[in-house]
XYZ file of C-alpha atoms in Angstrom:
537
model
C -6.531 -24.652 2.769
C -9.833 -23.461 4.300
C -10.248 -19.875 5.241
C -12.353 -18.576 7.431
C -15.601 -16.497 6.155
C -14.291 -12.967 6.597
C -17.261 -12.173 9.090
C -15.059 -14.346 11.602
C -12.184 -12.644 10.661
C -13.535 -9.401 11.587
C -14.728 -11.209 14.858
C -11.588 -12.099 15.344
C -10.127 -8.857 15.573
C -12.664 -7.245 17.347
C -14.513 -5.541 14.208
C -18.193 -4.904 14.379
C -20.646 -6.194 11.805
C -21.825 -2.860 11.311
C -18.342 -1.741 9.984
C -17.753 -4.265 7.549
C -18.629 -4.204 3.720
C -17.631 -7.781 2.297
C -16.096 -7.951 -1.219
C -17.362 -11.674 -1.667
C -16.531 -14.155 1.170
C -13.004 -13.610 2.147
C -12.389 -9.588 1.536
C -13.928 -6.427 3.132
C -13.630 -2.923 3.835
C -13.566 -1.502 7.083
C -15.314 1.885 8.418
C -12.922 3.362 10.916
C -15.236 5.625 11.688
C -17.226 3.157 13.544
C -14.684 1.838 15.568
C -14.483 1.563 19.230
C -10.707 1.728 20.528
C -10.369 -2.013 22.269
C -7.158 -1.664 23.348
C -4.762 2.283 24.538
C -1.425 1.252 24.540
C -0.811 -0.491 21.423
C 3.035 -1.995 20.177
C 4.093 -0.872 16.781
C 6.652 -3.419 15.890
C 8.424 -2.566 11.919
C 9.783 -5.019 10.004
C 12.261 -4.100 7.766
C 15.465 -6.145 5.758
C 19.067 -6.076 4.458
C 19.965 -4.209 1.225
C 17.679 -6.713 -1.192
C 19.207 -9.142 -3.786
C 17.795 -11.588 -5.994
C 18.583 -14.247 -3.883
C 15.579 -13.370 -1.281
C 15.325 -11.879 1.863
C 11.284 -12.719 2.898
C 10.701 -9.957 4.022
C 6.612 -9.445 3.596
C 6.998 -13.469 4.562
C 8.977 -12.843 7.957
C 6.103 -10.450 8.674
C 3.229 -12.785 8.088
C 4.976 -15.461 9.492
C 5.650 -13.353 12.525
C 1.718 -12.881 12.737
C 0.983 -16.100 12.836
C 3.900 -17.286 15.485
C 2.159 -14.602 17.768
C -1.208 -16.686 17.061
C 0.613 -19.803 18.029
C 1.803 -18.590 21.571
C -1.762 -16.885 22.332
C -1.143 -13.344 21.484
C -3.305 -11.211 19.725
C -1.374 -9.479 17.082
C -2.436 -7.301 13.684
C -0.668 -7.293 10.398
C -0.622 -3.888 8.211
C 0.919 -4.492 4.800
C 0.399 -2.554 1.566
C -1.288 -3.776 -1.442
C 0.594 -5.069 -4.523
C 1.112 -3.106 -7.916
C 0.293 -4.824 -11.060
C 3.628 -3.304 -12.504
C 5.934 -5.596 -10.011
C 3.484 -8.168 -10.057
C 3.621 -8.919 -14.188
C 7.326 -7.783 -14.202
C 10.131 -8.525 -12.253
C 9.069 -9.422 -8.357
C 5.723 -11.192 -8.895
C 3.048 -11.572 -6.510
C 3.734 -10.211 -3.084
C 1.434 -11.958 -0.368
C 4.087 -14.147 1.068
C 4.889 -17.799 0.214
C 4.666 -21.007 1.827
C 3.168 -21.595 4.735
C 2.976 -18.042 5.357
C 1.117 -15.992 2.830
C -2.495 -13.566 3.222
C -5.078 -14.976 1.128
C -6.985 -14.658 -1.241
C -3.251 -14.053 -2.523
C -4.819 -13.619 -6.109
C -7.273 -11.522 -5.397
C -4.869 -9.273 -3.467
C -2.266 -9.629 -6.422
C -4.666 -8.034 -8.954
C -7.198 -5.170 -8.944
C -7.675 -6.023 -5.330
C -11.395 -4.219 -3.979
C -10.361 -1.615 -6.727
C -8.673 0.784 -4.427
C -5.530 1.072 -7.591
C -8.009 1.654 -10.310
C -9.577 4.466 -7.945
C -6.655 6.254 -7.811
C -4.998 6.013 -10.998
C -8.859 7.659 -12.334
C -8.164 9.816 -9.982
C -4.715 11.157 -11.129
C -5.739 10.779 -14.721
C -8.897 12.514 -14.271
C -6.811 16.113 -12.290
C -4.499 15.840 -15.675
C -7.673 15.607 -17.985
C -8.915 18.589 -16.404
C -5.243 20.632 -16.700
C -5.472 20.049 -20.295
C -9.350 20.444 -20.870
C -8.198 23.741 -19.243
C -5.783 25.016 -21.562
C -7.713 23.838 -24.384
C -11.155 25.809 -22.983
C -9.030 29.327 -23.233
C -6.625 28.469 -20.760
C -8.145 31.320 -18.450
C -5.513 30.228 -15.200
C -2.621 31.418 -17.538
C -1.149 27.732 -17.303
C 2.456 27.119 -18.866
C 2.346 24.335 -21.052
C 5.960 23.939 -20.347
C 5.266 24.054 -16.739
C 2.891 21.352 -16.253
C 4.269 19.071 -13.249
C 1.287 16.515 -12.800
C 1.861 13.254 -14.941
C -0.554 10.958 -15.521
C -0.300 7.452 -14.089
C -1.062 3.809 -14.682
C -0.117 0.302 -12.640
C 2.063 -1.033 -15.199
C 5.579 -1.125 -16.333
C 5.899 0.638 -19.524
C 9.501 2.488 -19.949
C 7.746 3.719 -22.994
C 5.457 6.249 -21.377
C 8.140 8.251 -19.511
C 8.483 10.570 -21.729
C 5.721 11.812 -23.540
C 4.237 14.759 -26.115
C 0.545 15.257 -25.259
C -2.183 17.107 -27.356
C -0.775 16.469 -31.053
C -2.693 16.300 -34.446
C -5.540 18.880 -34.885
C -8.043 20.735 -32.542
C -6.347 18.482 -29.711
C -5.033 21.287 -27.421
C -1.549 22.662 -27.079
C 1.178 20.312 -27.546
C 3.273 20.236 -24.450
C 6.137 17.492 -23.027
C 4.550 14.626 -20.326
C 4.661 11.120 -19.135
C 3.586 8.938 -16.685
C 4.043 7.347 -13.484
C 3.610 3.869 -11.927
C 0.143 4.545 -9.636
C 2.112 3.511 -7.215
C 4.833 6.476 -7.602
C 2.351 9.034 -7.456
C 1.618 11.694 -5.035
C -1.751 10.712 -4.658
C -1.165 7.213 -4.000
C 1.755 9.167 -1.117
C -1.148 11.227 0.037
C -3.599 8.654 0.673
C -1.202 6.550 3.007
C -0.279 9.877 5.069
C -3.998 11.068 5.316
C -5.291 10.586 8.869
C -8.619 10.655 7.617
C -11.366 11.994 4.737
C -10.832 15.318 5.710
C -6.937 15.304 5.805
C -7.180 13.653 2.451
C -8.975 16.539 0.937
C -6.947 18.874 2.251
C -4.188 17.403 1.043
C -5.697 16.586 -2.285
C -6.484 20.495 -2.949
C -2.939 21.591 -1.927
C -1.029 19.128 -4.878
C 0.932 21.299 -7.295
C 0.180 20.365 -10.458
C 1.143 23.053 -12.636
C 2.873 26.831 -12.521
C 1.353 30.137 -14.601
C 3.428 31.467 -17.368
C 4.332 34.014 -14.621
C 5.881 31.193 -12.392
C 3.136 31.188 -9.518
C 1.714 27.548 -8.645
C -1.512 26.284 -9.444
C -3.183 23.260 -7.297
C -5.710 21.033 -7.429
C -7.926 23.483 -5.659
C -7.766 25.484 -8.764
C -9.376 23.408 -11.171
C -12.290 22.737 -8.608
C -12.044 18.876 -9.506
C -11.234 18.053 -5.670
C -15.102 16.607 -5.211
C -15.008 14.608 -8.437
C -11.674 13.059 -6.707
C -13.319 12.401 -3.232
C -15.922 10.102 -4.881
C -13.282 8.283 -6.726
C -11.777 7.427 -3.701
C -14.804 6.857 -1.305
C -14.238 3.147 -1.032
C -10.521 3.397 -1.806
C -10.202 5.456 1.515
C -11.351 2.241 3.780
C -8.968 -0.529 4.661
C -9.400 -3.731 3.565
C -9.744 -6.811 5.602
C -8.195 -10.227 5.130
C -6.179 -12.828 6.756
C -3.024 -14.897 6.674
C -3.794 -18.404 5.680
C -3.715 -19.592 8.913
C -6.522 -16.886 9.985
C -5.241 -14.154 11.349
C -6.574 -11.204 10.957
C -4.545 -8.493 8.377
C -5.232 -4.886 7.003
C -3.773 -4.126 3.394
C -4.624 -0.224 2.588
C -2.001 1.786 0.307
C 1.311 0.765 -1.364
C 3.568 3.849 -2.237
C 7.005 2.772 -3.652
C 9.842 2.506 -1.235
C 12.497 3.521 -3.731
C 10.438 6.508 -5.514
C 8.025 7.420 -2.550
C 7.880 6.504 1.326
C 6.915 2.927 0.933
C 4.855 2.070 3.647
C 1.231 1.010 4.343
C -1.471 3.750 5.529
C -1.795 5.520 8.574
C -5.280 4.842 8.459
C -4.587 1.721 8.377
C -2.041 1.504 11.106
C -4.112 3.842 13.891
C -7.365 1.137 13.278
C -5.342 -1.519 13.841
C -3.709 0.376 16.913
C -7.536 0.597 18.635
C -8.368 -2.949 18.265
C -4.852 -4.627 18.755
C -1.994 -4.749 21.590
C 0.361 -5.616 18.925
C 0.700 -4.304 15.445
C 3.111 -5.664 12.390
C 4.155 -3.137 9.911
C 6.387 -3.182 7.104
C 8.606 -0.996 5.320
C 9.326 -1.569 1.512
C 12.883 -2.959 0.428
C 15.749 -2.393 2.760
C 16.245 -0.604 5.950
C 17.815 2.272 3.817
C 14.859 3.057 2.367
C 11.141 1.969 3.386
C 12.167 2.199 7.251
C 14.235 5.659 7.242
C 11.371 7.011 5.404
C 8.242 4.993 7.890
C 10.721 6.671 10.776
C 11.558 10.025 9.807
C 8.001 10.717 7.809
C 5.250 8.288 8.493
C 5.677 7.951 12.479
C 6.446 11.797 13.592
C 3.360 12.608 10.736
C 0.934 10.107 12.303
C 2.259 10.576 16.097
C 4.011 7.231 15.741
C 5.929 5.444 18.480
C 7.464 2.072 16.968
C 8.545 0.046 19.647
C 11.119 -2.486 17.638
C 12.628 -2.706 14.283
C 12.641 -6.423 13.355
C 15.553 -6.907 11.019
C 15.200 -9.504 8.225
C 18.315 -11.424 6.650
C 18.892 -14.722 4.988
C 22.601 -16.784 4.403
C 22.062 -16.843 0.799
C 21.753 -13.103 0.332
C 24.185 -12.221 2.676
C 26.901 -14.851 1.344
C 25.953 -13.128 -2.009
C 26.784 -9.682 -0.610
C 29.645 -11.170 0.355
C 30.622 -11.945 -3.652
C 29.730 -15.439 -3.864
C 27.773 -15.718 -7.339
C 23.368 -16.535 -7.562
C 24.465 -19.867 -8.973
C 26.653 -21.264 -5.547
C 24.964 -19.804 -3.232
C 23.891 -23.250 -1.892
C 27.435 -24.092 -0.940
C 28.730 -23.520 2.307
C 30.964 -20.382 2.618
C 31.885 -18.936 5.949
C 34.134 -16.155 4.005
C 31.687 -14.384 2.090
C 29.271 -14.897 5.370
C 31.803 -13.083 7.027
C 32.066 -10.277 4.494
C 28.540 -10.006 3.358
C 27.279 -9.605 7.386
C 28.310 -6.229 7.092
C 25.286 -4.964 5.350
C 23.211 -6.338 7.957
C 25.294 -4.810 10.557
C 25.285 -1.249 8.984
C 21.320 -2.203 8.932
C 21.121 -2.680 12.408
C 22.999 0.003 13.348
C 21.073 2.636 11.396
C 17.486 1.287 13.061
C 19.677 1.538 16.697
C 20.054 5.184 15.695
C 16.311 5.711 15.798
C 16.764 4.324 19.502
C 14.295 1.413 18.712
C 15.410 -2.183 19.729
C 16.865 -4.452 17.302
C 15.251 -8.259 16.867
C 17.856 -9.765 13.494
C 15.602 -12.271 12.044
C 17.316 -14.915 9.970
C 14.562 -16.127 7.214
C 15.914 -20.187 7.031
C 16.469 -21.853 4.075
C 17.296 -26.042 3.529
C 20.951 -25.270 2.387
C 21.642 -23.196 5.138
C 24.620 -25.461 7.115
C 25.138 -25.638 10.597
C 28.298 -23.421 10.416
C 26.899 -20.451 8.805
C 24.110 -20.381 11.423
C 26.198 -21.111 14.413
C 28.432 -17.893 12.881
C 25.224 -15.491 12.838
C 24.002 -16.646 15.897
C 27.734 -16.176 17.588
C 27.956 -12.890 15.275
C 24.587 -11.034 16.796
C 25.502 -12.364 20.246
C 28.910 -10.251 19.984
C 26.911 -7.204 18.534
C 24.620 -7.046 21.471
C 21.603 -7.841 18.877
C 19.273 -10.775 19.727
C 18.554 -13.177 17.043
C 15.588 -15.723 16.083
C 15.555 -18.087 13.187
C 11.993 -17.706 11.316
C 10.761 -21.500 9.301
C 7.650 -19.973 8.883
C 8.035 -20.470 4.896
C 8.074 -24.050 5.272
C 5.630 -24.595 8.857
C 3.781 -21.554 9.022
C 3.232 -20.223 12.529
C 4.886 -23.169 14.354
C 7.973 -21.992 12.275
C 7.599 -18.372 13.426
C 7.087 -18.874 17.412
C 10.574 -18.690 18.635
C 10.506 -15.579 16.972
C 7.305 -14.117 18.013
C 8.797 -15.001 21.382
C 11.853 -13.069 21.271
C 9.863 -10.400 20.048
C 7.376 -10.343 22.921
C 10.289 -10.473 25.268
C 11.952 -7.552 23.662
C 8.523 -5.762 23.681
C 8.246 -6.610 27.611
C 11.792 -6.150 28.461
C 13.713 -3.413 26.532
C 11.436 0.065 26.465
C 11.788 1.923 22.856
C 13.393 5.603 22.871
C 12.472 6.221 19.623
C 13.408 9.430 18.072
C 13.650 11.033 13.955
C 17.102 11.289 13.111
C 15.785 14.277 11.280
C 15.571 16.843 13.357
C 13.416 20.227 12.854
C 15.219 23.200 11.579
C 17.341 21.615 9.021
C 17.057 23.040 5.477
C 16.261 20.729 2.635
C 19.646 20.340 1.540
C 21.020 19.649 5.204
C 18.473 16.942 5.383
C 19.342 14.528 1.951
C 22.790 15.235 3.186
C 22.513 13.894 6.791
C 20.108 10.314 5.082
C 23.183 10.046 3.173
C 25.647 10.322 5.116
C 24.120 8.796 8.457
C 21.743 6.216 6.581
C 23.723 5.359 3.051
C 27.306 5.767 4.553
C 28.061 7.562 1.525
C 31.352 10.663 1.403
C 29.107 13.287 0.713
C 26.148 14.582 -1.688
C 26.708 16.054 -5.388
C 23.881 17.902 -6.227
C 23.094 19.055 -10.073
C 22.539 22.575 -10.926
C 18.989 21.773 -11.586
C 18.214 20.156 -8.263
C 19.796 23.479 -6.534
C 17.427 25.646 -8.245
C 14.388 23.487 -7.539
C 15.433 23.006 -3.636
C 15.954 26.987 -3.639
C 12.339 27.719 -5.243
C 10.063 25.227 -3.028
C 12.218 27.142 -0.148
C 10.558 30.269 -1.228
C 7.613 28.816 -1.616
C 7.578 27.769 1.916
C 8.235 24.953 2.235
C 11.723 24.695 3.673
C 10.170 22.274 6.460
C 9.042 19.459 4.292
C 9.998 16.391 4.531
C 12.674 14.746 2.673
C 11.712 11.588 0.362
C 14.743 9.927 -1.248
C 14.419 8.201 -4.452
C 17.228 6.011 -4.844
C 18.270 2.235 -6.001
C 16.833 -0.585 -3.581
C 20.183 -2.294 -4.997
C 22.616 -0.824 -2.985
C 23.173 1.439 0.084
C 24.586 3.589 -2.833
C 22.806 5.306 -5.855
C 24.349 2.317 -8.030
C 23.240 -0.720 -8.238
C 26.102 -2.390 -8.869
C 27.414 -1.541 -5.489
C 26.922 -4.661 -3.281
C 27.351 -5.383 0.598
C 28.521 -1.888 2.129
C 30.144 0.810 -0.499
C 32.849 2.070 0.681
C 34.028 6.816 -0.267
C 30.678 6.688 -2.271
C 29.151 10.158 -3.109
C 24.929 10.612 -3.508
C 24.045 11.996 -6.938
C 20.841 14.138 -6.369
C 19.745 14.907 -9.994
C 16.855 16.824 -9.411
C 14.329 17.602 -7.067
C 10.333 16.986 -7.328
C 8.131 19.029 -4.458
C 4.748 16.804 -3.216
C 3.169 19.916 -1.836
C 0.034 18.227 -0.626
C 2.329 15.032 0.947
C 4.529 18.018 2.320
C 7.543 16.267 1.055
C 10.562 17.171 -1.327
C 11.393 13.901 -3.107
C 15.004 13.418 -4.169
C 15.727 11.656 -6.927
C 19.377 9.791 -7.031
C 21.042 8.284 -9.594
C 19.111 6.379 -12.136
C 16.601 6.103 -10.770
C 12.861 6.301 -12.728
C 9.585 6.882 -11.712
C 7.965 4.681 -14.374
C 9.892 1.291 -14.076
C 10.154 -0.970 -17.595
C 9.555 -4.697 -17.766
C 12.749 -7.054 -17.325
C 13.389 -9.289 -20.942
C 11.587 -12.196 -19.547
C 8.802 -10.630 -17.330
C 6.703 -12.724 -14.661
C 3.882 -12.248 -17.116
C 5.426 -14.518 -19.669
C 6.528 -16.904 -16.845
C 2.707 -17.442 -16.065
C 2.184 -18.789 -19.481
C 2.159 -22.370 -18.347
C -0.320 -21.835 -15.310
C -3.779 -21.942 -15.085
C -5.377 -19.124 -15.830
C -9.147 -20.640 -14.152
């Protein structure tokens, strides 16, 4: 493998000299600012996936594969993908720059502490919590609740441990008070800096955060504790995309990764509207399944940022539909039209929720060697009947030859079939209207049970004003239900909304559902004891 210096790669794709800072020879940021729009009518295509199972669905593969096919048949295309979290990376997922013939590269660099744009933010959260405290401790002259303190601290690891927390003990150490922490990537801030159109939007944002109430229940922000300028130089460098390329040398932004099960899971709009100025064709993706990453990139990101995504690329493989279907990990290499049959259903209740955004449907099938004739000849036959059209992606095993049939099906769709795009959240909805339409229109579920607790919270950020804000759904990538046991498509499921948590400077209420936690723990054999046996040089 020989990459290409990243000067060329910012040639490539139409980037000045001027705008580039290299980190070494094969990573840079990029100045928007300096930026000259190339292109005015740019494609948004998002790739998103079936409910995910451990038998793989590729979809961050599909999406660099589907780079590369468009390099194969001559057109320019740009890649937006968000950077990986240490916590997945040592836990249970591993690295997340593709695999095969179709990853972005340097894939380790990327993997860990990549241009330092995680370790800017999670000083950055840590240092606004810091200053809370230091508060309280110096007099406590805002009149801050101890009980009342809403901003967690944050680090990119999995440690269940930390959830739940007692701050300040021993002597002289402040005021004892309950806290925890977050994954970075589960923060608001992290949320804030892939919704921020620019510096200035950041800020804003940045100063309008809730961290904290009084003890006579009014909210105290960021602006408060006049630490918003201490944050802005953390993040200077953090706030620039950074430039690198698949390893067949295309060009490809990675700025941001939110959660898609906790926040909104996609890449930044800064990000997104450079790559819109200097490319006709842009590749986004939306973390985990269609449920979640691409509901949230379609009824936040794009009406946010002005949006218009012009087709919703679909990814699916045999093996983890066959297991939706209820054949077991260990057979899913044998042939099994039955469970195919069954287990298509939760790509078809997929599809069908990205056709109620009015975007065109592409159903990518990532191929694997024990994939038989049969089974493909029934998904092909299966998306015929469905009115879908359908491309088998190799680009695992060949890289961008692999990927062209698909980057040509794409193109045609682009070409042929215009996008009528639309929320399926409308304005005027209340907060609770809103998680109840996701769930029933998105999830498929019965209806919504919320707690007490998530009542009152919905009913206070409603007086606070913010009965317009967004809705952010933390649920299970596991299931189209808030189990996780629930496979393929659950069937008289109800939503469990057990409380509610406000993002004031995102402008989103996040839901949480089930069991799910903002501070994932490590599985009992993480990926960081796998990599025992590798070279560490």
């Amino acid at each position: 493998m020989r990459l290409l210096k990243i000067d060329k790669v910012a040639k490539k794709a139409g980037i000045p000299a001027s705008s580039i800072e290299p980190y070494g020879f094969y990573k840079a940021k990029v100045d928007p600012s300096k930026i000259k729009p190339r292109v005015t009518d740019s494609k948004l295509i998002l790739v998103t996936a079936i409910t995910p199972t451990k038998a793989g669905e590729g979809k961050t593969t599909t999406s660099i594969a589907l780079a590369e096919g468009f390099g194969k048949i001559g057109q320019p295309a740009m890649l937006c993908l968000r950077e990986p979290a240490l916590g997945p990376v040592f836990g249970l997922k591993g690295g997340a720059t593709g695999g095969g013939r179709a990853t972005i590269e340097p894939g380790e660099d990327i993997n860990l502490h990549f241009n330092g744009d995680f370790h800017a933010l999670t000083s950055s959260i840590n240092l606004i919590a810091a200053v809370i405290d230091n508060s309280m401790f110096q007099g406590n002259p805002l009149d801050i609740d101890p009980e009342r303190i809403v901003w967690k601290r944050a680090m990119d690891m999995n440690d269940r441990s930390l959830r739940e927390i007692t701050v300040a003990q021993g002597q002289s150490n402040g005021t004892p008070h309950p806290s925890g922490f977050l994954i970075t990537v589960a923060s608001e801030l992290m949320a804030i800096l892939c919704l921020a159109k620019d510096e200035e939007d950041f800020q804003d944002r940045l100063e309008q955060i809730i961290v904290a109430y009084t003890k006579g229940g009014k909210p105290l922000r960021v602006k408060d504790f006049r630490v918003s300028h201490a944050v802005m130089k953390l993040m200077k460098e953090a706030l620039k995309p950074n430039l690198v390329q698949t390893v067949e040398g295309q060009p490809v932004l990675v700025h941001g990764g939110p959660f898609a099960n906790i926040a909104h899971g996609c890449n930044s709009l800064i990000a997104l509207k450079l790559a819109s100025l200097l490319s006709p064709i842009v590749i986004t993706e939306a973390g985990f399944g269609a449920d979640l990453g691409a509901e949230k990139f379609l009824d936040i990101v794009s009406p946010l940022g002005g949006l218009k995504p012009s087709l919703a690329v679909v990814v699916a493989t045999v093996r983890a539909l066959k297991l939706h279907g209820g054949v077991p990990f260990e057979e899913l290499e044998k042939e099994n039209l039955m469970a195919l049959k069954e287990g298509v259903e939760n790509l078809r209740v997929h599809a069908e929720n990205m056709a109620k955004y009015g975007l065109p449907v592409l159903i990518a099938i990532n191929h694997f060697k024990s994939d038989t004739k049969k089974e493909t000849d029934f998904l092909i036959k299966w998306c015929e009947e469905n009115g879908y059209r359908v491309a088998f992606n190799k680009g695992y095993a060949l890289g961008g030859e692999g990927a062209k049939d698909m980057a040509k099906a794409c193109l045609d769709i682009l070409n042929e079939v215009p996008s009528a795009y639309r929320p399926l959240i409308e304005e005027g909805l209340s907060i609770k209207e809103k998680i109840e339409k996701i769930a029933r229109e998105i999830y498929r579920a019965d209806g919504v049970e919320f707690s007490d607790r998530a009542l009152e919270q919905i009913s206070q950020y409603e007086e606070l004003g913010y009965g317009d804000a967004y809705v952010c759904m933390a649920k299970t990538p596991a299931s189209l239900s808030d189990s996780p046991k629930a496979l393929n498509v659950p069937k008289g499921h109800i939503i469990h909304v057990r409380e509610c948590d406000l993002s004031a400077g995102a402008n989103f209420v996040v839901a949480l559902t089930g069991k799910v936690m903002t501070m994932p723990g490590l599985p009992k054999v993480p990926a960081a004891v796998k990599m025992e046996d590798e070279p560490w040089r």
